[in-house]
Amino acid sequence: MQEVYRITRRVAASNASVLILGETGVGKELIASAVHRLSRRSGGPFVRVNCGALSESLLESELFGHVRGAFTGAVANRTGRFEAAHGGTVFLDEINSTSLTLQVKLLRVLQEKEFERVGDTSTLSTDARIVAASNRNLMTEVRAERFREDLYWRLNVVPIEIPSLRQRREDIPALVSFFLEHYNEVNDRYVVHMGPGVIEAMQSYHWPGNVRELQNYIERAVVMAETDELTLDVLPACVRGETESEAGGPEVAEDFDSLAKALVTRGLTEVGPAAGEVHVTIVEHIERELIAQVLTQCAGVQTKAATRLGINRNTLHKKIKDYGLGDDAG
């Protein structure tokens, strides 16, 4: 993390584009905010955009704005985020979720500092610095043709890679102290002491949700603690080193590989000796659930869901019909 801080301070003094990489929950937005606050643009706006939360058309309007009558529901002109961030910084979170079409327009903003509002022909300019973040390896996305290589190199002027919490377990005591102080104040509590084995248990846990997961557990502990001491019993079973089955619930695999293995084992058990049913029971069930969840994340927009899944839109359309997931999305 000292290297992360060093690069952050160094790059903040420039106008270079920054690409922040790291797993979900490691604090990418905090680093982006620090880049802005330490820069000469700190007096300007810091505008956040979650690219993964909006469909392509809504995201384009959000970024570039639109004029009245540009589409159904556009009853007035609207200022986009790039225009609003003039003189400041735009933080594009989950940049890997953008479509190839939108990536072309982002590339133009990066190179020319120019854009058009949706439905308009006049060109606007912006002096906004771009800081982007991704929880995926963008070069892998480039090789899979889901992300433009020219945009990747334009964004990746200065990369900042944030390590996962399990790679920096020595930071856990300081983070725990920080979150304890914060949530004590928020909840008017006074949980200030550490019970035996608490820090050791936290440093032994693998933290799939990173700092965000730790923050969640400390808030819960502050609320649930009956004394001024944070004890093991107010922490989740997974942090205490118990399986969910030992704690009275179903056992959950700790990482993706273990989870996949457990799912296949369960599927084979349910299929039994019946021939020709393994693929249907296991692979198709998982594929159906994957498509359903990605469609939900993409607000039912099949084009965006197909891009995220890395399959052809027509193929996705057919699978949606075959799996009975509905066929109203565009």
Short mmCIF file of C-alpha atoms in Angstrom, two decimals:
data_model
loop_
_atom_site.label_atom_id
_atom_site.label_comp_id
_atom_site.label_asym_id
_atom_site.label_seq_id
_atom_site.Cartn_x
_atom_site.Cartn_y
_atom_site.Cartn_z
CA MET A 1 0.00 0.00 0.00
CA GLN A 2 2.94 2.36 0.53
CA GLU A 3 3.68 1.97 -3.20
CA VAL A 4 0.03 2.74 -3.98
CA TYR A 5 0.25 5.92 -1.89
CA ARG A 6 3.55 6.92 -3.53
CA ILE A 7 2.14 6.55 -7.05
CA THR A 8 -1.09 8.33 -6.06
CA ARG A 9 0.79 11.37 -4.73
CA ARG A 10 3.10 11.41 -7.73
CA VAL A 11 0.42 11.16 -10.42
CA ALA A 12 -1.94 13.62 -8.68
CA ALA A 13 0.34 16.52 -9.57
CA SER A 14 -0.09 15.80 -13.30
CA ASN A 15 -3.01 15.76 -15.73
CA ALA A 16 -2.32 12.19 -16.88
CA SER A 17 -5.15 9.64 -17.12
CA VAL A 18 -5.13 7.07 -14.34
CA LEU A 19 -6.34 3.46 -14.43
CA ILE A 20 -7.05 1.94 -11.01
CA LEU A 21 -7.14 -1.86 -10.90
CA GLY A 22 -8.22 -4.16 -8.10
CA GLU A 23 -10.84 -6.55 -6.83
CA THR A 24 -14.27 -5.37 -5.74
CA GLY A 25 -14.16 -3.77 -2.31
CA VAL A 26 -10.46 -2.83 -2.16
CA GLY A 27 -11.10 0.94 -2.20
CA LYS A 28 -10.65 2.04 -5.81
CA GLU A 29 -12.99 5.01 -5.39
CA LEU A 30 -11.02 6.21 -2.35
CA ILE A 31 -7.82 6.26 -4.40
CA ALA A 32 -9.59 8.08 -7.24
CA SER A 33 -10.85 10.67 -4.75
CA ALA A 34 -7.33 11.04 -3.34
CA VAL A 35 -5.92 11.65 -6.84
CA HIS A 36 -8.45 14.48 -7.24
CA ARG A 37 -7.96 16.02 -3.78
CA LEU A 38 -4.16 16.04 -4.13
CA SER A 39 -4.26 17.57 -7.61
CA ARG A 40 -4.43 21.16 -8.82
CA ARG A 41 -8.05 20.38 -9.75
CA SER A 42 -9.10 19.89 -6.12
CA GLY A 43 -11.15 23.08 -6.25
CA GLY A 44 -13.19 21.66 -9.13
CA PRO A 45 -15.90 18.98 -9.08
CA PHE A 46 -15.22 15.27 -8.52
CA VAL A 47 -17.89 13.49 -10.57
CA ARG A 48 -18.49 9.75 -10.09
CA VAL A 49 -20.07 7.49 -12.73
CA ASN A 50 -20.76 3.78 -12.19
CA CYS A 51 -20.59 2.47 -15.76
CA GLY A 52 -21.88 -0.95 -14.74
CA ALA A 53 -25.15 0.33 -13.26
CA LEU A 54 -26.70 1.78 -16.44
CA SER A 55 -27.71 0.51 -19.87
CA GLU A 56 -25.72 1.75 -22.86
CA SER A 57 -28.24 4.42 -23.91
CA LEU A 58 -28.71 5.74 -20.37
CA LEU A 59 -24.97 5.76 -19.75
CA GLU A 60 -24.32 7.74 -22.94
CA SER A 61 -26.86 10.35 -21.88
CA GLU A 62 -25.41 10.38 -18.35
CA LEU A 63 -21.88 10.97 -19.62
CA PHE A 64 -22.48 13.37 -22.50
CA GLY A 65 -25.90 14.85 -21.73
CA HIS A 66 -28.79 15.18 -24.19
CA VAL A 67 -30.95 17.80 -25.84
CA ARG A 68 -34.70 18.10 -25.66
CA GLY A 69 -36.45 15.59 -27.92
CA ALA A 70 -33.35 13.40 -28.39
CA PHE A 71 -35.38 10.37 -27.28
CA THR A 72 -38.66 9.54 -25.60
CA GLY A 73 -38.72 11.18 -22.19
CA ALA A 74 -36.09 13.81 -23.01
CA VAL A 75 -38.32 16.77 -22.12
CA ALA A 76 -35.47 19.22 -21.50
CA ASN A 77 -31.78 19.69 -22.18
CA ARG A 78 -29.55 17.87 -19.71
CA THR A 79 -25.92 18.50 -18.80
CA GLY A 80 -23.73 15.39 -18.92
CA ARG A 81 -21.09 14.35 -16.41
CA PHE A 82 -18.16 15.39 -18.62
CA GLU A 83 -19.61 18.86 -18.99
CA ALA A 84 -20.36 19.08 -15.25
CA ALA A 85 -16.81 18.00 -14.41
CA HIS A 86 -15.16 20.81 -16.38
CA GLY A 87 -12.06 21.86 -14.46
CA GLY A 88 -12.30 18.81 -12.21
CA THR A 89 -12.16 15.02 -12.42
CA VAL A 90 -14.47 12.33 -13.81
CA PHE A 91 -14.22 8.92 -12.13
CA LEU A 92 -15.44 6.12 -14.43
CA ASP A 93 -15.96 3.07 -12.23
CA GLU A 94 -16.35 -0.38 -13.85
CA ILE A 95 -15.08 0.99 -17.17
CA ASN A 96 -14.91 -2.63 -18.36
CA SER A 97 -18.74 -2.69 -18.47
CA THR A 98 -19.00 -0.14 -21.30
CA SER A 99 -19.97 -1.24 -24.82
CA LEU A 100 -17.56 -1.06 -27.76
CA THR A 101 -19.69 1.70 -29.31
CA LEU A 102 -19.48 3.87 -26.21
CA GLN A 103 -15.76 3.17 -25.91
CA VAL A 104 -15.21 4.92 -29.26
CA LYS A 105 -16.84 8.08 -27.86
CA LEU A 106 -14.83 7.86 -24.65
CA LEU A 107 -11.65 7.60 -26.69
CA ARG A 108 -12.53 10.84 -28.47
CA VAL A 109 -13.04 12.64 -25.15
CA LEU A 110 -9.68 11.38 -23.94
CA GLN A 111 -7.83 12.38 -27.11
CA GLU A 112 -9.63 15.50 -28.28
CA LYS A 113 -11.45 16.68 -25.12
CA GLU A 114 -14.56 16.98 -27.31
CA PHE A 115 -18.01 15.39 -27.38
CA GLU A 116 -21.60 15.95 -28.52
CA ARG A 117 -24.72 15.70 -26.42
CA VAL A 118 -27.10 12.93 -27.46
CA GLY A 119 -29.33 14.27 -30.25
CA ASP A 120 -27.17 17.36 -30.85
CA THR A 121 -24.74 18.24 -33.65
CA SER A 122 -22.77 21.00 -31.94
CA THR A 123 -19.44 20.02 -30.42
CA LEU A 124 -18.66 20.80 -26.79
CA SER A 125 -15.29 20.73 -25.10
CA THR A 126 -14.32 19.72 -21.59
CA ASP A 127 -11.28 20.14 -19.40
CA ALA A 128 -12.08 17.15 -17.19
CA ARG A 129 -9.41 14.71 -16.08
CA ILE A 130 -10.39 11.05 -16.43
CA VAL A 131 -9.68 8.47 -13.74
CA ALA A 132 -11.03 5.01 -14.58
CA ALA A 133 -11.31 1.81 -12.55
CA SER A 134 -11.83 -1.85 -13.36
CA ASN A 135 -12.22 -4.99 -11.26
CA ARG A 136 -11.19 -7.09 -14.26
CA ASN A 137 -7.92 -7.49 -16.14
CA LEU A 138 -8.52 -5.12 -19.08
CA MET A 139 -5.83 -6.71 -21.24
CA THR A 140 -7.75 -9.99 -20.97
CA GLU A 141 -10.87 -8.08 -22.04
CA VAL A 142 -8.91 -6.64 -24.99
CA ARG A 143 -7.82 -10.12 -26.10
CA ALA A 144 -11.44 -11.28 -25.87
CA GLU A 145 -12.43 -8.28 -28.06
CA ARG A 146 -14.69 -6.87 -25.35
CA PHE A 147 -12.55 -3.77 -24.81
CA ARG A 148 -10.83 -1.54 -27.35
CA GLU A 149 -7.06 -1.75 -27.27
CA ASP A 150 -6.59 1.92 -28.24
CA LEU A 151 -8.81 3.02 -25.34
CA TYR A 152 -6.95 0.69 -22.98
CA TRP A 153 -3.59 2.28 -23.78
CA ARG A 154 -5.08 5.78 -23.58
CA LEU A 155 -6.49 5.09 -20.12
CA ASN A 156 -3.49 3.14 -18.89
CA VAL A 157 -1.07 6.07 -18.81
CA VAL A 158 -0.45 5.57 -15.08
CA PRO A 159 -1.83 2.31 -13.62
CA ILE A 160 -2.43 1.94 -9.89
CA GLU A 161 -3.00 -1.64 -8.76
CA ILE A 162 -4.54 -1.99 -5.31
CA PRO A 163 -3.75 -5.28 -3.55
CA SER A 164 -6.53 -7.36 -2.01
CA LEU A 165 -6.93 -7.35 1.77
CA ARG A 166 -5.62 -10.93 2.04
CA GLN A 167 -2.36 -9.67 0.47
CA ARG A 168 -1.93 -7.04 3.20
CA ARG A 169 -3.18 -8.67 6.38
CA GLU A 170 -0.83 -6.49 8.45
CA ASP A 171 -3.15 -3.55 7.66
CA ILE A 172 -6.15 -5.20 9.37
CA PRO A 173 -5.52 -3.88 12.94
CA ALA A 174 -5.31 -0.28 11.69
CA LEU A 175 -8.44 -0.70 9.54
CA VAL A 176 -10.35 -2.26 12.44
CA SER A 177 -9.40 0.68 14.69
CA PHE A 178 -10.50 3.17 12.05
CA PHE A 179 -13.89 1.52 11.47
CA LEU A 180 -14.47 1.05 15.21
CA GLU A 181 -13.96 4.75 15.81
CA HIS A 182 -16.25 5.65 12.91
CA TYR A 183 -19.14 3.34 13.82
CA ASN A 184 -18.89 4.07 17.53
CA GLU A 185 -19.52 7.71 16.69
CA VAL A 186 -22.30 6.94 14.19
CA ASN A 187 -24.14 4.59 16.58
CA ASP A 188 -23.28 6.38 19.86
CA ARG A 189 -21.46 3.29 21.17
CA TYR A 190 -18.17 2.74 23.01
CA VAL A 191 -16.68 -0.52 21.72
CA VAL A 192 -12.95 0.16 22.08
CA HIS A 193 -11.30 -3.02 23.36
CA MET A 194 -10.32 -6.15 21.45
CA GLY A 195 -11.22 -9.54 22.90
CA PRO A 196 -8.78 -12.48 22.83
CA GLY A 197 -8.16 -13.92 19.39
CA VAL A 198 -10.16 -11.29 17.46
CA ILE A 199 -7.30 -9.79 15.44
CA GLU A 200 -5.73 -13.23 14.91
CA ALA A 201 -9.04 -14.56 13.52
CA MET A 202 -9.41 -11.58 11.20
CA GLN A 203 -5.86 -11.96 9.92
CA SER A 204 -6.45 -15.67 9.22
CA TYR A 205 -9.64 -15.06 7.20
CA HIS A 206 -9.38 -14.83 3.38
CA TRP A 207 -11.65 -11.73 2.91
CA PRO A 208 -13.29 -12.34 -0.50
CA GLY A 209 -15.12 -9.01 -0.11
CA ASN A 210 -11.94 -7.16 0.86
CA VAL A 211 -12.08 -3.93 2.90
CA ARG A 212 -15.79 -3.46 2.22
CA GLU A 213 -16.50 -6.83 3.87
CA LEU A 214 -14.33 -5.92 6.86
CA GLN A 215 -16.15 -2.60 7.20
CA ASN A 216 -19.51 -4.40 7.15
CA TYR A 217 -18.46 -6.84 9.89
CA ILE A 218 -17.09 -4.10 12.15
CA GLU A 219 -20.31 -2.11 11.85
CA ARG A 220 -22.27 -5.25 12.74
CA ALA A 221 -19.96 -5.95 15.70
CA VAL A 222 -20.37 -2.42 17.08
CA VAL A 223 -24.15 -2.72 16.90
CA MET A 224 -24.29 -6.22 18.40
CA ALA A 225 -21.63 -5.90 21.14
CA GLU A 226 -23.09 -5.94 24.66
CA THR A 227 -20.01 -4.48 26.35
CA ASP A 228 -17.16 -2.16 25.41
CA GLU A 229 -15.23 -5.16 24.03
CA LEU A 230 -15.27 -6.56 20.50
CA THR A 231 -15.37 -10.32 21.00
CA LEU A 232 -15.26 -13.30 18.66
CA ASP A 233 -18.93 -14.18 19.22
CA VAL A 234 -20.14 -11.00 17.43
CA LEU A 235 -18.13 -11.86 14.31
CA PRO A 236 -19.55 -14.13 11.56
CA ALA A 237 -18.81 -17.86 11.71
CA CYS A 238 -16.61 -17.65 8.61
CA VAL A 239 -14.27 -15.16 10.33
CA ARG A 240 -14.14 -17.27 13.49
CA GLY A 241 -12.82 -20.14 11.39
CA GLU A 242 -15.98 -22.23 11.68
CA THR A 243 -17.84 -23.67 8.72
CA GLU A 244 -21.46 -22.67 8.39
CA SER A 245 -22.44 -26.28 9.16
CA GLU A 246 -20.63 -26.02 12.53
CA ALA A 247 -22.50 -22.79 13.19
CA GLY A 248 -25.84 -24.42 12.40
CA GLY A 249 -26.19 -23.45 8.71
CA PRO A 250 -25.23 -24.83 5.29
CA GLU A 251 -21.55 -25.11 4.52
CA VAL A 252 -20.35 -22.58 1.95
CA ALA A 253 -17.20 -22.91 -0.13
CA GLU A 254 -14.62 -20.22 0.59
CA ASP A 255 -13.38 -19.51 -2.96
CA PHE A 256 -14.56 -19.80 -6.55
CA ASP A 257 -12.69 -23.04 -7.34
CA SER A 258 -13.98 -24.75 -4.19
CA LEU A 259 -17.50 -23.54 -4.93
CA ALA A 260 -17.35 -24.89 -8.51
CA LYS A 261 -16.10 -28.25 -7.25
CA ALA A 262 -18.90 -28.39 -4.65
CA LEU A 263 -21.55 -27.58 -7.28
CA VAL A 264 -20.34 -30.31 -9.64
CA THR A 265 -20.18 -32.84 -6.80
CA ARG A 266 -23.74 -31.96 -5.76
CA GLY A 267 -24.92 -32.19 -9.37
CA LEU A 268 -23.36 -35.61 -9.91
CA THR A 269 -24.95 -36.83 -6.69
CA GLU A 270 -28.40 -35.68 -7.79
CA VAL A 271 -28.05 -37.15 -11.28
CA GLY A 272 -26.97 -40.55 -9.96
CA PRO A 273 -26.26 -43.31 -12.44
CA ALA A 274 -28.66 -41.99 -15.13
CA ALA A 275 -26.80 -41.70 -18.45
CA GLY A 276 -26.87 -38.56 -20.55
CA GLU A 277 -28.19 -36.25 -17.80
CA VAL A 278 -24.95 -34.78 -16.41
CA HIS A 279 -24.67 -31.86 -18.83
CA VAL A 280 -28.33 -30.88 -18.51
CA THR A 281 -28.34 -31.04 -14.72
CA ILE A 282 -25.09 -29.22 -14.08
CA VAL A 283 -23.92 -27.06 -16.99
CA GLU A 284 -27.30 -25.86 -18.22
CA HIS A 285 -28.56 -25.11 -14.71
CA ILE A 286 -25.50 -22.96 -14.02
CA GLU A 287 -25.70 -21.28 -17.44
CA ARG A 288 -29.37 -20.42 -16.91
CA GLU A 289 -28.64 -18.83 -13.54
CA LEU A 290 -25.64 -16.94 -14.95
CA ILE A 291 -27.68 -15.48 -17.81
CA ALA A 292 -30.54 -14.57 -15.45
CA GLN A 293 -28.26 -12.69 -13.06
CA VAL A 294 -26.32 -10.88 -15.80
CA LEU A 295 -29.61 -9.81 -17.42
CA THR A 296 -30.73 -8.41 -14.07
CA GLN A 297 -27.44 -6.51 -13.65
CA CYS A 298 -27.82 -5.11 -17.18
CA ALA A 299 -31.44 -4.03 -16.55
CA GLY A 300 -32.68 -6.58 -19.11
CA VAL A 301 -30.71 -5.05 -21.99
CA GLN A 302 -29.68 -8.06 -24.08
CA THR A 303 -27.01 -6.25 -26.09
CA LYS A 304 -25.18 -5.21 -22.93
CA ALA A 305 -25.68 -8.65 -21.34
CA ALA A 306 -24.27 -10.37 -24.43
CA THR A 307 -21.20 -8.11 -24.31
CA ARG A 308 -20.63 -8.88 -20.64
CA LEU A 309 -21.10 -12.63 -21.21
CA GLY A 310 -18.82 -12.54 -24.25
CA ILE A 311 -21.33 -14.22 -26.58
CA ASN A 312 -23.20 -13.21 -29.71
CA ARG A 313 -26.47 -11.34 -29.09
CA ASN A 314 -28.45 -13.75 -31.29
CA THR A 315 -27.03 -16.67 -29.31
CA LEU A 316 -28.07 -15.00 -26.06
CA HIS A 317 -31.53 -14.26 -27.48
CA LYS A 318 -32.02 -17.96 -28.29
CA LYS A 319 -30.80 -19.09 -24.86
CA ILE A 320 -33.17 -16.66 -23.14
CA LYS A 321 -36.07 -18.22 -25.05
CA ASP A 322 -34.85 -21.77 -24.42
CA TYR A 323 -34.49 -21.16 -20.69
CA GLY A 324 -37.81 -19.35 -20.42
CA LEU A 325 -36.24 -16.18 -19.04
CA GLY A 326 -38.57 -13.85 -20.92
CA ASP A 327 -38.14 -12.16 -24.27
CA ASP A 328 -39.10 -8.54 -23.79
CA ALA A 329 -35.65 -7.00 -23.38
CA GLY A 330 -34.06 -5.08 -26.19
#
